[in-house]
CSV table of N, CA and C in Angstrom, one decimal:
chain,number,residue,atom,x,y,z
A,235,MET,N,103.9,110.1,99.7
A,235,MET,CA,103.8,109.8,101.1
A,235,MET,C,104.8,108.7,101.4
A,236,SER,N,105.4,108.9,102.5
A,236,SER,CA,106.4,107.9,103.0
A,236,SER,C,106.0,107.3,104.3
A,237,ASP,N,106.2,106.0,104.4
A,237,ASP,CA,106.0,105.3,105.7
A,237,ASP,C,107.3,105.1,106.4
A,238,TYR,N,107.4,105.4,107.7
A,238,TYR,CA,108.6,105.2,108.5
A,238,TYR,C,108.3,104.1,109.5
A,239,PHE,N,109.3,103.3,109.7
A,239,PHE,CA,109.2,102.1,110.5
A,239,PHE,C,110.3,102.2,111.6
A,240,LEU,N,109.8,101.8,112.8
A,240,LEU,CA,110.7,101.8,114.0
A,240,LEU,C,111.0,100.3,114.3
A,241,PRO,N,112.1,100.0,114.9
A,241,PRO,CA,112.4,98.6,115.2
A,241,PRO,C,111.6,98.1,116.4
A,242,ASP,N,111.2,96.9,116.3
A,242,ASP,CA,110.6,96.1,117.4
A,242,ASP,C,111.8,95.3,117.9
A,243,VAL,N,112.4,95.7,119.0
A,243,VAL,CA,113.7,95.1,119.5
A,243,VAL,C,113.6,93.6,119.6
A,244,ASP,N,112.5,93.1,120.1
A,244,ASP,CA,112.3,91.7,120.3
A,244,ASP,C,112.3,91.0,118.9
A,245,ALA,N,111.7,91.6,117.9
A,245,ALA,CA,111.6,91.0,116.6
A,245,ALA,C,113.0,91.1,115.9
A,246,VAL,N,113.7,92.3,116.0
A,246,VAL,CA,115.0,92.4,115.4
A,246,VAL,C,116.0,91.4,115.9
A,247,PHE,N,116.0,91.3,117.2
A,247,PHE,CA,117.0,90.3,117.8
A,247,PHE,C,116.5,88.9,117.9
A,248,GLY,N,115.2,88.7,117.9
A,248,GLY,CA,114.6,87.4,118.0
A,248,GLY,C,114.6,86.6,116.8
A,249,THR,N,114.7,87.2,115.6
A,249,THR,CA,114.7,86.5,114.4
A,249,THR,C,116.0,86.8,113.6
A,250,CYS,N,116.8,85.8,113.4
A,250,CYS,CA,118.0,86.0,112.7
A,250,CYS,C,117.8,85.5,111.2
A,251,HIS,N,117.6,86.5,110.3
A,251,HIS,CA,117.4,86.1,108.9
A,251,HIS,C,118.7,85.7,108.3
A,252,SER,N,118.6,84.7,107.5
A,252,SER,CA,119.8,84.3,106.9
A,252,SER,C,119.5,84.1,105.4
A,253,CYS,N,120.6,84.1,104.6
A,253,CYS,CA,120.5,83.9,103.2
A,253,CYS,C,121.7,83.0,102.8
A,254,SER,N,121.7,82.6,101.6
A,254,SER,CA,122.7,81.6,101.2
A,254,SER,C,124.0,82.3,100.7
A,255,TYR,N,124.1,83.6,100.9
A,255,TYR,CA,125.2,84.4,100.4
A,255,TYR,C,126.0,84.9,101.6
A,256,GLU,N,127.3,85.2,101.4
A,256,GLU,CA,128.2,85.7,102.4
A,256,GLU,C,127.8,87.1,102.7
A,257,LEU,N,127.6,87.5,104.0
A,257,LEU,CA,127.3,88.8,104.4
A,257,LEU,C,128.6,89.4,105.1
A,258,ARG,N,128.9,90.7,104.7
A,258,ARG,CA,130.0,91.4,105.2
A,258,ARG,C,129.6,92.7,105.7
A,259,ILE,N,130.2,93.1,106.9
A,259,ILE,CA,130.0,94.5,107.4
A,259,ILE,C,131.0,95.4,106.7
A,260,LEU,N,130.5,96.5,106.2
A,260,LEU,CA,131.3,97.5,105.5
A,260,LEU,C,131.2,98.8,106.3
A,261,GLU,N,132.4,99.4,106.5
A,261,GLU,CA,132.5,100.7,107.2
A,261,GLU,C,132.5,101.8,106.1
A,262,ALA,N,132.3,103.0,106.5
A,262,ALA,CA,132.2,104.2,105.6
A,262,ALA,C,133.4,104.3,104.7
A,263,ASP,N,134.6,103.9,105.1
A,263,ASP,CA,135.8,104.1,104.3
A,263,ASP,C,135.8,103.1,103.1
A,264,HIS,N,134.9,102.1,103.1
A,264,HIS,CA,134.8,101.2,102.0
A,264,HIS,C,133.7,101.5,101.0
A,265,PHE,N,133.1,102.7,101.2
A,265,PHE,CA,131.9,103.0,100.3
A,265,PHE,C,132.3,103.7,99.0
A,266,GLY,N,133.6,104.2,98.9
A,266,GLY,CA,134.0,105.0,97.7
A,266,GLY,C,133.5,104.5,96.4
A,267,ASP,N,133.7,103.3,96.0
A,267,ASP,CA,133.3,102.8,94.7
A,267,ASP,C,131.9,102.3,94.6
A,268,LEU,N,131.1,102.4,95.7
A,268,LEU,CA,129.8,101.9,95.8
A,268,LEU,C,128.7,102.9,95.5
A,269,TYR,N,129.0,104.1,95.2
A,269,TYR,CA,128.0,105.2,94.9
A,269,TYR,C,127.6,105.0,93.4
A,270,LEU,N,126.8,104.0,93.2
A,270,LEU,CA,126.4,103.6,91.8
A,270,LEU,C,124.9,103.6,91.8
A,271,PRO,N,124.2,103.7,90.7
A,271,PRO,CA,122.8,103.7,90.6
A,271,PRO,C,122.2,102.4,91.2
A,272,GLU,N,122.8,101.3,91.1
A,272,GLU,CA,122.2,100.0,91.7
A,272,GLU,C,122.2,100.0,93.2
A,273,TRP,N,122.9,100.9,93.8
A,273,TRP,CA,122.9,101.0,95.3
A,273,TRP,C,122.3,102.3,95.8
A,274,LYS,N,121.5,103.0,95.0
A,274,LYS,CA,121.0,104.3,95.4
A,274,LYS,C,120.1,104.4,96.6
A,275,ASN,N,119.5,103.3,97.0
A,275,ASN,CA,118.7,103.3,98.2
A,275,ASN,C,119.5,103.0,99.4
A,276,ALA,N,120.6,102.3,99.3
A,276,ALA,CA,121.5,101.9,100.4
A,276,ALA,C,122.4,103.0,100.7
A,277,LEU,N,122.9,103.7,99.7
A,277,LEU,CA,123.9,104.8,99.9
A,277,LEU,C,123.4,106.0,99.1
A,278,CYS,N,123.7,107.2,99.6
A,278,CYS,CA,123.3,108.4,98.9
A,278,CYS,C,124.5,109.3,98.5
A,279,ALA,N,124.8,109.4,97.2
A,279,ALA,CA,125.9,110.1,96.7
A,279,ALA,C,125.8,111.6,97.1
A,280,ASP,N,124.6,112.1,97.2
A,280,ASP,CA,124.4,113.6,97.5
A,280,ASP,C,124.6,113.8,99.0
A,281,ARG,N,124.6,112.8,99.8
A,281,ARG,CA,124.8,112.9,101.3
A,281,ARG,C,125.8,112.0,101.8
A,282,LYS,N,126.9,111.8,101.1
A,282,LYS,CA,128.0,110.8,101.5
A,282,LYS,C,128.4,111.0,102.9
A,283,THR,N,128.5,112.2,103.4
A,283,THR,CA,129.0,112.4,104.8
A,283,THR,C,128.1,111.8,105.8
A,284,LEU,N,126.9,111.5,105.5
A,284,LEU,CA,126.0,110.9,106.5
A,284,LEU,C,126.0,109.4,106.5
A,285,ASP,N,126.5,108.8,105.4
A,285,ASP,CA,126.5,107.3,105.3
A,285,ASP,C,127.6,106.8,106.3
A,286,ARG,N,127.1,105.8,107.1
A,286,ARG,CA,127.9,105.3,108.2
A,286,ARG,C,128.4,103.9,108.2
A,287,LEU,N,127.4,103.0,107.8
A,287,LEU,CA,127.6,101.6,107.9
A,287,LEU,C,126.8,100.9,106.9
A,288,ALA,N,127.3,99.7,106.5
A,288,ALA,CA,126.5,98.9,105.5
A,288,ALA,C,126.8,97.4,105.7
A,289,VAL,N,125.9,96.6,105.2
A,289,VAL,CA,126.1,95.2,105.1
A,289,VAL,C,125.9,94.8,103.7
A,290,GLY,N,126.9,94.0,103.1
A,290,GLY,CA,126.8,93.6,101.8
A,290,GLY,C,126.6,92.1,101.7
A,291,ALA,N,125.9,91.7,100.7
A,291,ALA,CA,125.7,90.2,100.4
A,291,ALA,C,126.6,90.0,99.1
A,292,PHE,N,127.4,89.0,99.2
A,292,PHE,CA,128.4,88.7,98.1
A,292,PHE,C,128.2,87.2,97.6
A,293,GLU,N,128.3,87.1,96.3
A,293,GLU,CA,128.4,85.8,95.7
A,293,GLU,C,129.7,85.7,94.9
A,294,LYS,N,130.6,84.9,95.4
A,294,LYS,CA,131.9,84.7,94.8
A,294,LYS,C,132.6,86.0,94.6
A,295,GLY,N,132.6,86.8,95.7
A,295,GLY,CA,133.2,88.1,95.7
A,295,GLY,C,132.5,89.3,95.0
A,296,ARG,N,131.4,89.0,94.4
A,296,ARG,CA,130.6,90.0,93.7
A,296,ARG,C,129.5,90.5,94.6
A,297,LEU,N,129.4,91.8,94.8
A,297,LEU,CA,128.3,92.4,95.6
A,297,LEU,C,127.0,92.3,94.8
A,298,ILE,N,126.0,91.6,95.5
A,298,ILE,CA,124.7,91.4,94.9
A,298,ILE,C,123.6,92.1,95.7
A,299,GLY,N,123.9,92.5,96.9
A,299,GLY,CA,122.9,93.2,97.7
A,299,GLY,C,123.6,94.1,98.7
A,300,LEU,N,122.9,95.2,99.0
A,300,LEU,CA,123.6,96.1,100.0
A,300,LEU,C,122.5,96.9,100.8
A,301,ALA,N,122.7,96.8,102.1
A,301,ALA,CA,121.9,97.7,103.0
A,301,ALA,C,122.8,98.6,103.6
A,302,GLY,N,122.5,99.9,103.6
A,302,GLY,CA,123.3,100.9,104.2
A,302,GLY,C,122.5,101.8,105.1
A,303,CYS,N,123.2,102.5,106.1
A,303,CYS,CA,122.5,103.4,106.9
A,303,CYS,C,123.2,104.7,107.0
A,304,SER,N,122.4,105.8,107.1
A,304,SER,CA,122.9,107.1,107.2
A,304,SER,C,122.5,107.7,108.5
A,305,ALA,N,123.3,108.6,109.0
A,305,ALA,CA,123.1,109.3,110.3
A,305,ALA,C,122.2,110.5,110.0
A,306,ASP,N,120.9,110.2,109.9
A,306,ASP,CA,119.9,111.3,109.6
A,306,ASP,C,119.7,112.2,110.8
A,307,CYS,N,120.0,111.8,112.0
A,307,CYS,CA,120.0,112.6,113.2
A,307,CYS,C,121.0,112.1,114.2
A,308,ASP,N,121.1,112.7,115.4
A,308,ASP,CA,122.1,112.3,116.3
A,308,ASP,C,121.9,110.9,116.9
A,309,ALA,N,120.7,110.4,117.1
A,309,ALA,CA,120.5,109.2,117.7
A,309,ALA,C,120.0,108.1,116.8
A,310,MET,N,119.6,108.4,115.6
A,310,MET,CA,118.9,107.4,114.7
A,310,MET,C,119.6,107.4,113.4
A,311,TRP,N,119.7,106.1,112.9
A,311,TRP,CA,120.3,105.9,111.5
A,311,TRP,C,119.2,105.3,110.6
A,312,GLN,N,119.1,105.9,109.5
A,312,GLN,CA,118.1,105.3,108.5
A,312,GLN,C,118.7,104.3,107.6
A,313,ILE,N,117.9,103.2,107.5
A,313,ILE,CA,118.4,102.0,106.6
A,313,ILE,C,117.7,102.1,105.3
A,314,GLY,N,118.5,101.8,104.2
A,314,GLY,CA,118.0,101.6,102.9
A,314,GLY,C,118.6,100.4,102.3
A,315,VAL,N,118.0,99.7,101.4
A,315,VAL,CA,118.5,98.5,100.9
A,315,VAL,C,118.2,98.3,99.4
A,316,ASP,N,119.1,97.7,98.7
A,316,ASP,CA,119.0,97.3,97.3
A,316,ASP,C,119.5,95.9,97.1
A,317,VAL,N,118.9,95.2,96.2
A,317,VAL,CA,119.3,93.9,95.8
A,317,VAL,C,119.2,93.8,94.2
A,318,LEU,N,120.3,93.3,93.6
A,318,LEU,CA,120.3,93.2,92.2
A,318,LEU,C,119.1,92.4,91.7
A,319,PRO,N,118.5,92.8,90.5
A,319,PRO,CA,117.3,92.1,90.1
A,319,PRO,C,117.3,90.6,90.0
A,320,GLY,N,118.4,90.0,89.5
A,320,GLY,CA,118.5,88.6,89.4
A,320,GLY,C,118.5,87.8,90.7
A,321,TYR,N,118.6,88.6,91.8
A,321,TYR,CA,118.8,87.9,93.2
A,321,TYR,C,117.6,88.2,94.1
A,322,ARG,N,116.6,88.9,93.6
A,322,ARG,CA,115.5,89.2,94.5
A,322,ARG,C,114.6,88.0,94.8
A,323,LYS,N,113.8,88.1,95.8
A,323,LYS,CA,112.8,87.1,96.2
A,323,LYS,C,113.6,85.9,96.8
A,324,GLN,N,114.7,86.1,97.4
A,324,GLN,CA,115.5,85.0,98.0
A,324,GLN,C,115.7,85.3,99.5
A,325,GLY,N,115.1,86.4,100.0
A,325,GLY,CA,115.3,86.7,101.4
A,325,GLY,C,116.6,87.5,101.7
A,326,ILE,N,117.3,88.0,100.7
A,326,ILE,CA,118.5,88.7,100.8
A,326,ILE,C,118.2,90.1,101.5
A,327,ALA,N,117.2,90.8,101.0
A,327,ALA,CA,116.9,92.1,101.6
A,327,ALA,C,116.6,92.0,103.1
A,328,ALA,N,115.8,91.0,103.5
A,328,ALA,CA,115.5,90.9,104.9
A,328,ALA,C,116.7,90.5,105.7
A,329,ALA,N,117.6,89.7,105.2
A,329,ALA,CA,118.8,89.3,105.9
A,329,ALA,C,119.7,90.5,106.1
A,330,LEU,N,119.9,91.3,105.0
A,330,LEU,CA,120.7,92.5,105.1
A,330,LEU,C,120.1,93.5,106.0
A,331,THR,N,118.8,93.8,105.9
A,331,THR,CA,118.2,94.8,106.7
A,331,THR,C,118.2,94.4,108.2
A,332,ASN,N,117.9,93.2,108.5
A,332,ASN,CA,117.9,92.7,109.9
A,332,ASN,C,119.4,92.8,110.5
A,333,ARG,N,120.3,92.3,109.7
A,333,ARG,CA,121.7,92.3,110.2
A,333,ARG,C,122.2,93.8,110.4
A,334,LEU,N,121.8,94.7,109.5
A,334,LEU,CA,122.3,96.1,109.7
A,334,LEU,C,121.6,96.7,110.9
A,335,ALA,N,120.3,96.4,111.1
A,335,ALA,CA,119.6,96.9,112.3
A,335,ALA,C,120.3,96.4,113.6
A,336,ARG,N,120.7,95.2,113.7
A,336,ARG,CA,121.4,94.7,114.8
A,336,ARG,C,122.7,95.4,115.0
A,337,GLU,N,123.5,95.5,113.9
A,337,GLU,CA,124.8,96.2,114.0
A,337,GLU,C,124.6,97.7,114.4
A,338,THR,N,123.6,98.3,113.9
A,338,THR,CA,123.3,99.7,114.3
A,338,THR,C,123.0,99.8,115.8
A,339,PHE,N,122.2,99.0,116.3
A,339,PHE,CA,121.9,98.9,117.8
A,339,PHE,C,123.2,98.7,118.6
A,340,GLU,N,124.1,97.8,118.1
A,340,GLU,CA,125.3,97.5,118.8
A,340,GLU,C,126.3,98.7,118.8
A,341,ARG,N,126.1,99.6,117.9
A,341,ARG,CA,126.9,100.8,117.9
A,341,ARG,C,126.3,102.0,118.7
A,342,GLY,N,125.2,101.7,119.3
A,342,GLY,CA,124.5,102.7,120.2
A,342,GLY,C,123.5,103.6,119.5
A,343,TYR,N,123.1,103.2,118.3
A,343,TYR,CA,122.1,104.1,117.6
A,343,TYR,C,120.8,103.3,117.3
A,344,VAL,N,119.7,104.0,117.1
A,344,VAL,CA,118.4,103.3,116.8
A,344,VAL,C,118.2,103.4,115.3
A,345,PRO,N,118.1,102.2,114.7
A,345,PRO,CA,117.8,102.1,113.3
A,345,PRO,C,116.3,102.5,113.0
A,346,PHE,N,116.1,103.1,111.8
A,346,PHE,CA,114.7,103.2,111.3
A,346,PHE,C,114.7,103.0,109.8
A,347,TYR,N,113.6,102.8,109.3
A,347,TYR,CA,113.4,102.3,107.9
A,347,TYR,C,112.3,103.2,107.3
A,348,CYS,N,112.5,103.6,106.0
A,348,CYS,CA,111.5,104.4,105.3
A,348,CYS,C,111.2,103.7,104.0
A,349,ALA,N,110.0,103.8,103.6
A,349,ALA,CA,109.5,103.2,102.3
A,349,ALA,C,108.4,104.1,101.8
A,350,ALA,N,108.4,104.3,100.5
A,350,ALA,CA,107.3,105.0,99.8
A,350,ALA,C,106.0,104.1,100.1
A,351,TRP,N,104.9,104.8,100.4
A,351,TRP,CA,103.7,104.0,100.7
A,351,TRP,C,103.3,103.0,99.6
A,352,SER,N,103.7,103.4,98.4
A,352,SER,CA,103.3,102.5,97.3
A,352,SER,C,104.2,101.3,97.0
A,353,ASN,N,105.4,101.3,97.7
A,353,ASN,CA,106.4,100.3,97.5
A,353,ASN,C,106.1,99.1,98.5
A,354,VAL,N,105.1,98.3,98.1
A,354,VAL,CA,104.7,97.2,99.0
A,354,VAL,C,105.8,96.3,99.3
A,355,LYS,N,106.7,96.0,98.4
A,355,LYS,CA,107.8,95.1,98.6
A,355,LYS,C,108.7,95.6,99.7
A,356,SER,N,109.0,96.9,99.7
A,356,SER,CA,109.8,97.5,100.7
A,356,SER,C,109.1,97.5,102.1
A,357,VAL,N,107.9,97.8,102.1
A,357,VAL,CA,107.1,97.7,103.3
A,357,VAL,C,107.1,96.3,103.9
A,358,LYS,N,106.9,95.3,103.1
A,358,LYS,CA,107.0,93.9,103.6
A,358,LYS,C,108.4,93.6,104.1
A,359,ASN,N,109.4,94.1,103.4
A,359,ASN,CA,110.8,93.9,103.9
A,359,ASN,C,111.0,94.5,105.3
A,360,ALA,N,110.5,95.7,105.5
A,360,ALA,CA,110.6,96.3,106.8
A,360,ALA,C,110.0,95.4,107.9
A,361,ILE,N,108.8,95.0,107.7
A,361,ILE,CA,108.1,94.2,108.7
A,361,ILE,C,108.8,92.8,108.9
A,362,ARG,N,109.2,92.2,107.8
A,362,ARG,CA,110.0,90.9,107.9
A,362,ARG,C,111.3,91.1,108.7
A,363,SER,N,111.9,92.2,108.6
A,363,SER,CA,113.2,92.5,109.2
A,363,SER,C,113.1,92.9,110.7
A,364,GLY,N,111.9,93.1,111.2
A,364,GLY,CA,111.7,93.4,112.6
A,364,GLY,C,111.2,94.8,112.9
A,365,PHE,N,110.8,95.5,111.8
A,365,PHE,CA,110.3,96.9,112.0
A,365,PHE,C,108.8,97.0,112.0
A,366,ARG,N,108.3,98.0,112.7
A,366,ARG,CA,106.9,98.2,112.8
A,366,ARG,C,106.5,99.6,112.4
A,367,PRO,N,105.3,99.9,111.9
A,367,PRO,CA,105.0,101.2,111.5
A,367,PRO,C,105.1,102.2,112.6
A,368,GLY,N,105.8,103.4,112.3
A,368,GLY,CA,106.0,104.4,113.3
A,368,GLY,C,105.3,105.7,113.0
A,369,TRP,N,105.5,106.2,111.8
A,369,TRP,CA,104.8,107.5,111.4
A,369,TRP,C,104.8,107.6,109.9
A,370,VAL,N,104.0,108.5,109.4
A,370,VAL,CA,103.9,108.8,108.0
A,370,VAL,C,104.2,110.2,107.7
A,371,GLU,N,104.9,110.4,106.6
A,371,GLU,CA,105.3,111.8,106.2
A,371,GLU,C,104.6,112.0,104.8
A,372,MET,N,104.0,113.2,104.7
A,372,MET,CA,103.4,113.5,103.4
A,372,MET,C,104.1,114.8,102.8
A,373,ALA,N,104.2,114.8,101.5
A,373,ALA,CA,104.8,116.0,100.9
A,373,ALA,C,103.9,116.4,99.8
A,374,ALA,N,103.9,117.7,99.6
A,374,ALA,CA,103.0,118.3,98.5
A,374,ALA,C,103.9,118.9,97.4
A,375,LYS,N,103.5,118.8,96.2
A,375,LYS,CA,104.3,119.4,95.1
A,375,LYS,C,103.3,120.3,94.3
A,376,PRO,N,103.9,121.4,93.8
A,376,PRO,CA,103.0,122.3,93.0
A,376,PRO,C,102.4,121.5,91.8
A,377,ARG,N,101.3,121.9,91.4
A,377,ARG,CA,100.6,121.2,90.3
A,377,ARG,C,101.4,121.2,89.0
A,378,THR,N,102.2,122.3,88.8
A,378,THR,CA,103.0,122.4,87.6
A,378,THR,C,104.1,121.3,87.6
A,379,ASP,N,104.6,121.0,88.8
A,379,ASP,CA,105.6,119.9,88.8
A,379,ASP,C,105.0,118.6,88.4
A,380,LEU,N,103.8,118.3,88.9
A,380,LEU,CA,103.1,117.1,88.5
A,380,LEU,C,102.8,117.0,87.1
A,381,GLU,N,102.4,118.1,86.5
A,381,GLU,CA,102.0,118.2,85.1
A,381,GLU,C,103.3,117.9,84.2
A,382,ASN,N,104.4,118.5,84.7
A,382,ASN,CA,105.7,118.3,83.9
A,382,ASN,C,106.2,116.9,84.0
A,383,MET,N,105.9,116.2,85.1
A,383,MET,CA,106.4,114.8,85.3
A,383,MET,C,106.0,113.9,84.1
A,384,GLY,N,104.8,114.1,83.6
A,384,GLY,CA,104.2,113.3,82.5
A,384,GLY,C,104.9,113.6,81.2
A,385,ARG,N,105.5,114.8,81.1
A,385,ARG,CA,106.2,115.2,79.8
A,385,ARG,C,107.6,114.8,79.7
A,386,GLN,N,108.2,114.4,80.8
A,386,GLN,CA,109.6,114.0,80.8
A,386,GLN,C,109.7,112.6,80.2
A,387,GLY,N,110.7,112.4,79.4
A,387,GLY,CA,110.8,111.1,78.7
A,387,GLY,C,111.8,110.2,79.2
């Protein structure tokens, strides 16, 4: 089950989250070397043509956090975010997500955020960043798929 969040415009623009790292706006032509496992929520290698915009957090030139958005439909861009393990719990995800939401609005699109219902940290990030619950999507899998999941090593 996935929870989808829509922006509360007053919350997105009313709270400017900051972190102690440099934030940079990245356009799609800068994504080439970023399709790596550590950024799999921010960018999607299988759907590169949809990735539009990102905000990166940098420490001494090294990328430590990335929020990216994809054009999942004509009017709305979906935000995903990743922060390297050693940098979590510092407000980086909220700063990246909030900044990317504002940048998305400024380009004329509505940002939205998705999190697995069980990913409490991601849900909290959505709310901290100015998003509110919008809808829920459920998916069903055949029983054989679920049985095989336990066998994979």
